[in-house]
Short mmCIF file of C-alpha atoms in Angstrom, two decimals:
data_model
loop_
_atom_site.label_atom_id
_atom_site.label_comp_id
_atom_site.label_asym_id
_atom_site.label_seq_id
_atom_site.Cartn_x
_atom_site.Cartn_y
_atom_site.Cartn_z
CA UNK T 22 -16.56 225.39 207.30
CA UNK T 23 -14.80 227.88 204.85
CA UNK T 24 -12.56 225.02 204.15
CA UNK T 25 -14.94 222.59 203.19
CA UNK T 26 -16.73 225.48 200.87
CA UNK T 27 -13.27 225.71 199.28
CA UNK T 28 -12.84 221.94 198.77
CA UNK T 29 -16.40 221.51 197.00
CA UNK T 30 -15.64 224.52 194.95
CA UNK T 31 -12.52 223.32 193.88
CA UNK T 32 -13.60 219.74 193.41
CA UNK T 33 -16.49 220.85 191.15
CA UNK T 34 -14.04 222.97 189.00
CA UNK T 35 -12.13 220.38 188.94
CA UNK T 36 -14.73 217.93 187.73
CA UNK T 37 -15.85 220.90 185.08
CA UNK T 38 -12.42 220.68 183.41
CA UNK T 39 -12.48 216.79 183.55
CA UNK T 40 -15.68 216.66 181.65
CA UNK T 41 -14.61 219.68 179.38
CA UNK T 42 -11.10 217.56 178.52
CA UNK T 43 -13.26 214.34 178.12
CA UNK T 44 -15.95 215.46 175.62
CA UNK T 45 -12.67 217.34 173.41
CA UNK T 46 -11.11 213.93 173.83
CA UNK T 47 -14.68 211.89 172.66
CA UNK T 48 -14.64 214.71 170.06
CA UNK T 49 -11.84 213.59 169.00
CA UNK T 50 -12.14 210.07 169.01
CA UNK T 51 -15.12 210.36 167.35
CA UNK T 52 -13.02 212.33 164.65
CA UNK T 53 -10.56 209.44 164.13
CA UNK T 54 -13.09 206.84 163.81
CA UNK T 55 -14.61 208.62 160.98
CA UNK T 56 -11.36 208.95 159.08
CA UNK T 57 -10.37 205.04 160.16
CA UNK T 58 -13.72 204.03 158.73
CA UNK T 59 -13.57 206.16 155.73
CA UNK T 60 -9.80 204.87 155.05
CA UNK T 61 -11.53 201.09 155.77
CA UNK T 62 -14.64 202.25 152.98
CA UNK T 63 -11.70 203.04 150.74
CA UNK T 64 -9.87 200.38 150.94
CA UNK T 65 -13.15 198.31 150.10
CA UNK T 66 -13.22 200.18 147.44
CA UNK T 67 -10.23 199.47 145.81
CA UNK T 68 -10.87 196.29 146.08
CA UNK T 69 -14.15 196.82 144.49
CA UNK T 70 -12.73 198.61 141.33
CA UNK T 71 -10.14 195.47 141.36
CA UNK T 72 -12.38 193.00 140.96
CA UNK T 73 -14.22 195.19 138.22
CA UNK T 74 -11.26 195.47 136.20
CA UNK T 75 -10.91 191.57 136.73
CA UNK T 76 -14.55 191.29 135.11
CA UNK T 77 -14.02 193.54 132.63
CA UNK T 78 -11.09 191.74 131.35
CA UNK T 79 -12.60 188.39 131.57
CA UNK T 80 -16.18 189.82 129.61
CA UNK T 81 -13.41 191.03 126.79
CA UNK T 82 -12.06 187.72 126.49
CA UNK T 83 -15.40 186.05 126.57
CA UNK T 84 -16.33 188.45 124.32
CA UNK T 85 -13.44 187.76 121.76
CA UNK T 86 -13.88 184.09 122.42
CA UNK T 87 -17.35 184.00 121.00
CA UNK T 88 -16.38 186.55 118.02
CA UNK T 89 -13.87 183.77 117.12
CA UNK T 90 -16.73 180.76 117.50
CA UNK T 91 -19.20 182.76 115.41
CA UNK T 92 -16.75 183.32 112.59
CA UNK T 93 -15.75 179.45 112.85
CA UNK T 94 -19.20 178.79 112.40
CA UNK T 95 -19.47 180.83 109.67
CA UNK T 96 -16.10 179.41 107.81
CA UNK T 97 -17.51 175.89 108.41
CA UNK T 98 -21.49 176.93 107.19
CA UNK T 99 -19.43 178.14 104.43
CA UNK T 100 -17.25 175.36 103.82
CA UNK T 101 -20.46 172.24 103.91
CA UNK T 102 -22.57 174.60 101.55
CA UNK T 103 -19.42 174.82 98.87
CA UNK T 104 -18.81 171.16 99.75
CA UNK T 105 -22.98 170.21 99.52
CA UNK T 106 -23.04 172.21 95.75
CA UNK T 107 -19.84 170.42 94.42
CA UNK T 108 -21.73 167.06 95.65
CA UNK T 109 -25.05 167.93 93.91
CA UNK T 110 -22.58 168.97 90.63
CA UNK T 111 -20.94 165.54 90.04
#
């Protein structure tokens, strides 16, 4: 039986390295994924601060936009007062 003895002891060494080489290998994996999902969150990001840019850029031209209303508002205010005092004139 000093065989067998040897067998199990070298089949449970064996298996003791396998799960040692496994759990460094999970480690591992586990390692990866993190970066892959961080390099995934980053991406997101990106796009993120490219669609704030696009916002940004569309609230400045809104923005302009209504400047340009409120001072053609003004002009023509201006304009039908002048025009309503030359009227009350003649």
């Amino acid at each position: 039986m000093p065989d067998n003895n040897n067998f199990n002891e070298l089949l449970i060494h064996t298996l003791k390295q396998i799960h040692v080489r496994l759990d460094r290998l999970e480690a591992k994996v586990d390692e990866k994924v993190d970066k892959t999902d961080l390099k995934v969150v980053e991406q997101r990001l990106g796009g993120v601060e490219n669609r704030l840019d696009s916002v940004e850029s569309r609230l400045d031209r809104i923005e302009s936009g209504v400047g340009a209303i409120k001072w053609a508002i003004g002009v023509g205010l201006a304009a039908i007062g002048v025009l309503m005092a030359v009227l009350k004139i003649l």
